[in-house]
Tab-separated table of C-alpha atoms in Angstrom:
chain	number	residue	atom	x	y	z
A	113	MET	CA	46.582	13.980	-35.459
A	114	THR	CA	44.373	13.209	-32.468
A	115	VAL	CA	42.313	10.067	-32.952
A	116	ALA	CA	38.886	9.885	-31.288
A	117	PHE	CA	37.870	6.405	-30.209
A	118	SER	CA	34.701	4.654	-29.060
A	119	SER	CA	33.863	1.008	-28.475
A	120	LEU	CA	30.604	-0.909	-28.442
A	121	GLU	CA	29.772	-4.401	-27.296
A	122	VAL	CA	27.254	-5.766	-29.803
A	123	ALA	CA	25.072	-8.835	-30.264
A	124	ASP	CA	25.420	-9.171	-34.044
A	125	LEU	CA	28.828	-8.066	-35.220
A	126	TYR	CA	28.088	-8.363	-38.946
A	127	GLN	CA	24.806	-6.453	-38.765
A	128	MET	CA	26.364	-3.632	-36.761
A	129	GLU	CA	29.409	-3.289	-39.006
A	130	HIS	CA	27.044	-3.307	-41.985
A	131	PHE	CA	25.011	-0.434	-40.435
A	132	TYR	CA	27.985	1.802	-39.687
A	133	ARG	CA	29.570	1.180	-43.095
A	134	VAL	CA	26.361	1.710	-45.087
A	135	TYR	CA	24.901	4.695	-43.233
A	136	PHE	CA	28.015	6.445	-41.929
A	137	HIS	CA	30.628	5.329	-44.496
A	138	PHE	CA	33.077	3.799	-42.069
A	139	ARG	CA	35.693	1.451	-43.492
A	140	ARG	CA	37.265	-1.546	-41.801
A	141	LYS	CA	40.697	-0.757	-40.355
A	142	TYR	CA	41.565	-4.177	-38.942
A	143	THR	CA	40.067	-7.165	-37.168
A	144	SER	CA	40.818	-9.311	-34.138
A	145	ILE	CA	39.705	-12.926	-34.385
A	146	ASP	CA	40.634	-13.653	-30.751
A	147	ARG	CA	38.567	-10.737	-29.440
A	148	ARG	CA	35.769	-11.220	-32.032
A	149	SER	CA	36.001	-7.552	-32.899
A	150	VAL	CA	36.456	-5.182	-35.809
A	151	ARG	CA	38.002	-1.719	-35.759
A	152	LEU	CA	36.300	0.750	-38.102
A	153	GLU	CA	37.482	4.211	-39.006
A	154	LYS	CA	36.099	7.376	-40.534
A	155	GLY	CA	38.571	10.213	-40.836
A	156	SER	CA	40.181	10.617	-37.405
A	157	PHE	CA	37.437	8.684	-35.600
A	158	GLN	CA	37.765	4.986	-34.791
A	159	LEU	CA	34.994	2.687	-33.614
A	160	GLU	CA	35.604	-0.775	-32.230
A	161	LEU	CA	32.735	-3.284	-32.332
A	162	THR	CA	33.108	-6.380	-30.161
A	163	GLN	CA	30.697	-9.292	-30.130
A	164	GLY	CA	29.467	-10.043	-26.637
A	165	ASP	CA	26.661	-9.916	-24.074
A	166	VAL	CA	24.697	-6.680	-24.482
A	167	ALA	CA	21.807	-7.352	-22.080
A	168	HIS	CA	23.200	-4.858	-19.571
A	169	LYS	CA	22.756	-1.970	-22.046
A	170	LYS	CA	18.979	-2.282	-22.342
A	171	GLY	CA	17.173	0.848	-21.187
A	172	SER	CA	20.216	3.077	-21.382
A	173	THR	CA	19.573	6.536	-22.838
A	174	GLN	CA	23.180	7.732	-22.920
A	175	PRO	CA	24.936	8.219	-26.281
A	176	TRP	CA	27.501	5.520	-26.945
A	177	VAL	CA	29.074	7.075	-30.027
A	178	THR	CA	29.722	10.717	-30.882
A	179	LEU	CA	30.408	11.652	-34.499
A	180	GLU	CA	31.565	15.057	-35.697
A	181	VAL	CA	30.530	16.353	-39.126
A	182	PRO	CA	31.236	19.626	-40.962
A	183	ASP	CA	27.525	20.418	-41.525
A	184	VAL	CA	24.906	19.055	-39.117
A	185	HIS	CA	21.954	20.225	-41.260
A	186	GLN	CA	23.319	18.505	-44.344
A	187	GLU	CA	23.977	15.322	-42.352
A	188	LYS	CA	20.413	15.400	-40.976
A	189	HIS	CA	19.013	15.619	-44.498
A	190	ARG	CA	21.264	12.812	-45.713
A	191	LEU	CA	20.313	10.439	-42.906
A	192	GLU	CA	16.601	11.188	-43.242
A	193	THR	CA	16.870	10.461	-46.953
A	194	CYS	CA	18.352	7.097	-45.975
A	195	GLY	CA	15.258	6.411	-43.879
A	196	LEU	CA	16.729	6.912	-40.386
A	197	THR	CA	14.782	8.655	-37.612
A	198	ILE	CA	16.633	11.729	-36.321
A	199	GLN	CA	16.080	13.588	-33.039
A	200	SER	CA	17.391	17.010	-32.064
A	201	LEU	CA	19.066	17.310	-28.657
A	202	GLY	CA	17.305	19.893	-26.524
A	203	GLN	CA	16.480	23.172	-28.215
A	204	SER	CA	19.621	23.245	-30.309
A	205	PRO	CA	19.533	21.992	-33.904
A	206	SER	CA	23.359	21.762	-33.868
A	207	GLU	CA	23.344	18.354	-32.181
A	208	LEU	CA	21.349	15.348	-33.350
A	209	GLU	CA	20.774	11.837	-32.154
A	210	VAL	CA	19.992	8.586	-34.003
A	211	ALA	CA	19.863	4.961	-32.857
A	212	ASP	CA	21.738	2.059	-34.422
A	213	PRO	CA	20.028	-1.359	-34.907
A	214	GLU	CA	20.794	-2.430	-31.327
A	215	GLY	CA	19.568	0.806	-29.762
A	216	ASN	CA	22.939	2.450	-29.123
A	217	ARG	CA	22.627	6.212	-29.302
A	218	ILE	CA	24.735	8.054	-31.874
A	219	ARG	CA	25.259	11.752	-31.169
A	220	ILE	CA	26.038	13.865	-34.224
A	221	ARG	CA	27.537	17.301	-33.756
A	222	ARG	CA	29.534	19.869	-35.665
A	223	GLY	CA	33.264	19.267	-35.744
A	224	ILE	CA	36.240	19.484	-38.039
A	225	ASP	CA	39.374	14.385	-40.515
A	226	PRO	CA	47.310	2.934	-37.792
A	227	VAL	CA	47.606	-0.574	-37.189
A	228	ALA	CA	48.385	-2.080	-40.600
A	229	ASP	CA	45.848	-4.256	-42.392
A	230	PRO	CA	46.729	-7.943	-42.358
A	231	ASP	CA	48.346	-9.063	-45.586
A	232	ILE	CA	46.604	-11.506	-47.920
A	233	GLN	CA	48.258	-14.922	-47.911
A	234	ALA	CA	45.589	-17.127	-49.531
A	235	VAL	CA	42.584	-16.825	-51.845
A	236	ILE	CA	39.275	-18.709	-51.601
A	237	PHE	CA	37.037	-18.912	-54.663
A	238	ASP	CA	33.318	-19.489	-54.854
A	239	LEU	CA	32.391	-21.611	-57.887
A	240	ASP	CA	28.900	-20.916	-59.220
A	241	GLY	CA	28.525	-17.489	-60.768
A	242	THR	CA	32.096	-16.596	-59.802
A	243	LEU	CA	34.395	-19.015	-61.580
A	244	ILE	CA	31.829	-20.576	-63.926
A	245	ASP	CA	28.518	-19.386	-65.362
A	246	SER	CA	26.500	-22.247	-63.916
A	247	GLU	CA	23.214	-20.603	-62.950
A	248	PRO	CA	21.510	-21.175	-66.361
A	249	ASN	CA	22.381	-24.880	-66.113
A	250	TYR	CA	21.121	-25.077	-62.546
A	251	PHE	CA	17.864	-23.399	-63.548
A	252	VAL	CA	17.230	-26.006	-66.241
A	253	ALA	CA	18.019	-28.815	-63.782
A	254	GLU	CA	15.770	-27.363	-61.074
A	255	LYS	CA	12.925	-26.768	-63.507
A	256	LYS	CA	13.226	-30.343	-64.763
A	257	LEU	CA	13.219	-31.635	-61.183
A	258	LEU	CA	10.048	-29.757	-60.247
A	259	GLU	CA	8.294	-30.786	-63.434
A	260	GLU	CA	8.881	-34.394	-62.361
A	261	TYR	CA	6.577	-33.593	-59.421
A	262	GLY	CA	3.974	-31.841	-61.581
A	263	ILE	CA	5.166	-28.314	-60.762
A	264	HIS	CA	5.432	-26.120	-63.848
A	265	ASP	CA	5.450	-22.526	-62.549
A	266	PHE	CA	9.118	-22.245	-61.495
A	267	ASN	CA	10.682	-19.283	-63.329
A	268	LEU	CA	13.833	-17.172	-63.371
A	269	GLU	CA	12.388	-14.576	-61.011
A	270	MET	CA	11.697	-17.288	-58.412
A	271	LYS	CA	15.212	-18.624	-58.941
A	272	LYS	CA	16.905	-15.311	-58.076
A	273	LYS	CA	16.493	-15.495	-54.326
A	274	TYR	CA	18.421	-18.770	-54.208
A	275	ILE	CA	21.496	-17.586	-56.099
A	276	GLY	CA	24.402	-17.900	-53.697
A	277	ARG	CA	22.530	-20.232	-51.328
A	278	SER	CA	23.129	-23.948	-50.910
A	279	SER	CA	21.138	-26.514	-52.905
A	280	ARG	CA	19.913	-28.002	-49.631
A	281	THR	CA	18.351	-24.697	-48.577
A	282	MET	CA	16.536	-24.394	-51.912
A	283	LEU	CA	15.239	-27.969	-51.825
A	284	GLU	CA	14.028	-27.621	-48.249
A	285	ASP	CA	11.972	-24.642	-49.423
A	286	PHE	CA	10.652	-26.619	-52.399
A	287	ILE	CA	9.505	-29.458	-50.143
A	288	GLU	CA	7.634	-27.059	-47.868
A	289	ALA	CA	6.155	-24.848	-50.602
A	290	TYR	CA	5.006	-27.641	-52.908
A	291	GLN	CA	4.319	-30.352	-50.301
A	292	ILE	CA	6.749	-32.776	-51.950
A	293	GLY	CA	6.769	-36.175	-50.264
A	294	ASP	CA	10.388	-37.121	-51.001
A	295	SER	CA	13.288	-36.199	-48.722
A	296	VAL	CA	15.915	-33.537	-49.331
A	297	GLU	CA	18.459	-36.275	-50.051
A	298	VAL	CA	16.268	-37.793	-52.767
A	299	LEU	CA	15.684	-34.406	-54.411
A	300	LEU	CA	19.350	-33.514	-54.102
A	301	ASN	CA	20.444	-36.685	-55.871
A	302	LYS	CA	17.962	-36.115	-58.694
A	303	LYS	CA	18.914	-32.463	-59.114
A	304	ASN	CA	22.631	-33.279	-59.130
A	305	ARG	CA	22.102	-35.955	-61.758
A	306	TYR	CA	20.151	-33.581	-64.013
A	307	TYR	CA	22.714	-30.815	-63.510
A	308	ILE	CA	25.749	-32.977	-64.247
A	309	GLU	CA	24.147	-34.251	-67.464
A	310	ILE	CA	23.722	-30.643	-68.628
A	311	ALA	CA	27.003	-29.279	-67.243
A	312	GLU	CA	29.113	-31.955	-68.909
A	313	GLN	CA	27.824	-30.691	-72.250
A	314	GLN	CA	28.018	-26.937	-71.614
A	315	THR	CA	29.914	-25.233	-68.804
A	316	THR	CA	31.481	-21.810	-69.331
A	317	VAL	CA	34.524	-20.738	-67.316
A	318	TYR	CA	34.758	-16.957	-67.056
A	319	PRO	CA	37.966	-16.088	-68.990
A	320	GLU	CA	39.064	-13.193	-66.773
A	321	MET	CA	38.495	-15.186	-63.602
A	322	LYS	CA	40.534	-18.049	-65.014
A	323	ARG	CA	43.337	-15.584	-65.780
A	324	PHE	CA	43.173	-14.261	-62.214
A	325	LEU	CA	43.436	-17.819	-60.905
A	326	GLN	CA	46.454	-18.395	-63.148
A	327	TYR	CA	48.132	-15.239	-61.771
A	328	LEU	CA	47.659	-16.569	-58.237
A	329	ARG	CA	49.052	-19.994	-59.062
A	330	LYS	CA	52.067	-18.433	-60.782
A	331	GLU	CA	52.821	-16.473	-57.597
A	332	ASP	CA	52.308	-19.567	-55.423
A	333	TYR	CA	49.337	-18.268	-53.464
A	334	PRO	CA	47.517	-21.102	-51.652
A	335	VAL	CA	44.096	-21.325	-53.326
A	336	ALA	CA	40.859	-23.012	-52.222
A	337	LEU	CA	37.466	-23.616	-53.794
A	338	ALA	CA	34.568	-23.304	-51.306
A	339	SER	CA	31.142	-23.850	-52.822
A	340	GLY	CA	27.535	-24.603	-51.973
A	341	SER	CA	27.492	-27.278	-54.685
A	342	SER	CA	27.721	-30.951	-53.751
A	343	PRO	CA	31.088	-32.793	-53.681
A	344	GLU	CA	29.901	-34.887	-56.637
A	345	ILE	CA	29.217	-31.774	-58.714
A	346	LEU	CA	32.528	-30.167	-57.735
A	347	ASP	CA	34.441	-33.247	-58.897
A	348	SER	CA	32.540	-33.335	-62.179
A	349	ILE	CA	32.847	-29.613	-62.952
A	350	LEU	CA	36.547	-29.428	-62.131
A	351	SER	CA	37.157	-32.412	-64.417
A	352	VAL	CA	35.054	-31.011	-67.283
A	353	THR	CA	36.727	-27.575	-67.088
A	354	GLY	CA	40.253	-28.915	-66.619
A	355	LEU	CA	40.620	-27.092	-63.288
A	356	GLN	CA	41.038	-30.164	-61.106
A	357	ASP	CA	44.687	-29.358	-60.348
A	358	SER	CA	44.131	-25.630	-59.748
A	359	PHE	CA	43.163	-25.758	-56.065
A	360	ASP	CA	44.956	-26.842	-52.917
A	361	VAL	CA	41.627	-27.376	-51.133
A	362	VAL	CA	38.173	-28.156	-52.580
A	363	LEU	CA	35.292	-27.939	-50.128
A	364	SER	CA	31.497	-28.231	-50.335
A	365	SER	CA	29.292	-26.564	-47.714
A	366	GLU	CA	27.094	-29.669	-47.919
A	367	THR	CA	29.750	-31.426	-45.833
A	368	LEU	CA	29.189	-28.866	-43.057
A	369	GLN	CA	26.175	-28.083	-40.898
A	370	ARG	CA	25.499	-24.625	-42.308
A	371	GLY	CA	25.806	-22.990	-45.704
A	372	LYS	CA	26.214	-19.340	-46.665
A	373	PRO	CA	25.586	-16.699	-45.329
A	374	HIS	CA	27.115	-18.550	-42.372
A	375	PRO	CA	30.929	-18.431	-42.558
A	376	ASP	CA	31.531	-22.143	-41.920
A	377	VAL	CA	32.692	-23.148	-45.404
A	378	PHE	CA	35.210	-20.297	-45.617
A	379	LEU	CA	36.536	-20.888	-42.111
A	380	GLU	CA	36.987	-24.583	-42.847
A	381	ALA	CA	38.753	-23.760	-46.129
A	382	ALA	CA	41.158	-21.449	-44.267
A	383	LYS	CA	41.754	-24.148	-41.671
A	384	GLN	CA	42.573	-26.726	-44.335
A	385	LEU	CA	44.879	-24.249	-46.097
A	386	GLY	CA	46.618	-23.560	-42.785
A	387	ILE	CA	46.116	-19.781	-43.148
A	388	PRO	CA	44.472	-17.558	-40.469
A	389	PRO	CA	41.067	-16.241	-41.659
A	390	GLU	CA	42.093	-12.592	-41.488
A	391	HIS	CA	44.815	-13.321	-44.073
A	392	CYS	CA	42.372	-14.841	-46.579
A	393	LEU	CA	40.665	-13.214	-49.553
A	394	VAL	CA	37.294	-14.536	-50.768
A	395	ILE	CA	36.062	-14.113	-54.361
A	396	GLU	CA	32.242	-14.067	-54.447
A	397	ASP	CA	29.264	-13.206	-56.642
A	398	SER	CA	26.344	-13.197	-54.169
A	399	GLN	CA	25.313	-11.098	-51.200
A	400	TYR	CA	25.194	-14.278	-49.099
A	401	GLY	CA	28.761	-15.082	-50.017
A	402	VAL	CA	29.908	-11.561	-49.154
A	403	GLU	CA	28.184	-11.807	-45.784
A	404	ALA	CA	29.770	-15.203	-45.115
A	405	ALA	CA	33.220	-13.848	-46.003
A	406	LYS	CA	32.926	-10.831	-43.714
A	407	ARG	CA	31.467	-12.917	-40.891
A	408	ALA	CA	34.612	-15.023	-41.268
A	409	PHE	CA	36.776	-11.856	-40.865
A	410	MET	CA	38.126	-12.229	-44.399
A	411	TYR	CA	38.768	-9.814	-47.236
A	412	CYS	CA	36.271	-10.022	-50.085
A	413	ILE	CA	36.227	-9.145	-53.771
A	414	ALA	CA	32.634	-9.133	-54.999
A	415	ILE	CA	31.473	-9.492	-58.610
A	416	PRO	CA	27.645	-9.491	-58.385
A	417	TYR	CA	25.991	-12.100	-60.571
A	418	LEU	CA	22.707	-10.208	-60.350
A	419	ILE	CA	23.265	-6.530	-61.082
A	420	ASP	CA	19.610	-5.517	-60.938
A	421	SER	CA	19.141	-2.026	-59.517
A	422	PRO	CA	19.213	-1.358	-56.655
A	423	LEU	CA	22.175	-3.581	-55.887
A	424	SER	CA	21.901	-5.163	-52.435
A	425	ASP	CA	23.702	-2.973	-49.916
A	426	HIS	CA	25.374	-6.091	-48.499
A	427	PHE	CA	27.813	-5.660	-51.373
A	428	THR	CA	29.088	-2.460	-49.713
A	429	MET	CA	30.819	-4.764	-47.228
A	430	ALA	CA	33.149	-6.000	-49.968
A	431	ASP	CA	36.692	-4.609	-49.958
A	432	LEU	CA	36.675	-4.404	-53.757
A	433	LEU	CA	33.386	-4.311	-55.657
A	434	PHE	CA	32.944	-4.732	-59.404
A	435	ARG	CA	29.527	-3.115	-59.411
A	436	GLU	CA	28.712	-3.998	-63.021
A	437	GLY	CA	29.363	-7.684	-62.470
A	438	MET	CA	31.560	-9.976	-64.518
A	439	GLU	CA	31.523	-7.638	-67.528
A	440	SER	CA	33.517	-5.118	-65.483
A	441	PHE	CA	35.884	-7.610	-63.854
A	442	THR	CA	39.489	-7.806	-65.053
A	443	ALA	CA	42.200	-10.106	-63.776
A	444	GLU	CA	44.701	-7.240	-63.889
A	445	LYS	CA	42.650	-4.921	-61.696
A	446	ALA	CA	41.945	-7.625	-59.122
A	447	TYR	CA	45.574	-8.725	-59.025
A	448	ARG	CA	46.850	-5.137	-58.821
A	449	TRP	CA	44.541	-4.497	-55.851
A	450	LEU	CA	45.824	-7.686	-54.212
A	451	GLN	CA	49.419	-6.567	-54.657
A	452	GLU	CA	48.635	-3.102	-53.275
A	453	LYS	CA	47.158	-4.678	-50.152
A	454	LYS	CA	50.254	-6.826	-49.826
A	455	GLY	CA	52.491	-3.780	-50.155
A	456	ALA	CA	50.519	-1.759	-47.632
A	457	ALA	CA	50.994	-4.458	-45.000
A	458	VAL	CA	54.776	-4.599	-45.333
């Protein structure tokens, strides 16, 4: 089979991969950390995206990617329904053009459908909302913290946008929004103290996720915990839940400069495990965690904590998505998928 191939140099690798996967249903074929690139495929067409300097492309009107589809009219309708602006080429309706987020032209015309994926050698878990159901406890702690400063309007809807983000990010927003005079460090210490008091009394470990972790330990997979929670909280929670000996590496993003959706915490976890990022699998519950995992060139299993419709399309970047959240997650299915990926790479 003849394989068509195109390549693009892009400014934001994650954003561009997200666009082509969401709107044109590409899937990731493989990645190159050294080249900062991803190879995507759709049928017999392959598209390589490489992060680099794209200033030289500005003003260009030439198509950079040509896609062939069985029915141009049907594809036009589908893309317009997705909200994209479509242009016909010349007088013929049989060829269309659309721009990607960085202005590259995509030509769509009528047409008629590898290097092996890297194997998975290590698994990196998020904690909150993935391994334990901690968000209700955090909400109580955050509400109690704000009430200490005379703020009583914090509710669950306001809490949602911070799920998956670091505590520092949330508290920085609180300080700005409510004109709080204390520093982030002061608020962080108070919040952690409130949370630990609550969590030591009631912390739920998701049973299926614990079983999945046990499968991994039985098969001697290196396992890390990479969380936005503080080191103090991680120590406390692991002790309370009896999971303190379950991880080879335990890492808080608060010890790094940037939290999720930046990939720093996952990259550092891989470094400490001694496993290349492309051979790591991340288990996550938030769109920010999924983004961080894919920006780190890692596999990702996503179990959304918030399953409100519509589900954020960032979750389409996950390699395995449990769309209905933790209620649909099973240790067997996740482990079977992991083994299939391992077999495919042999």
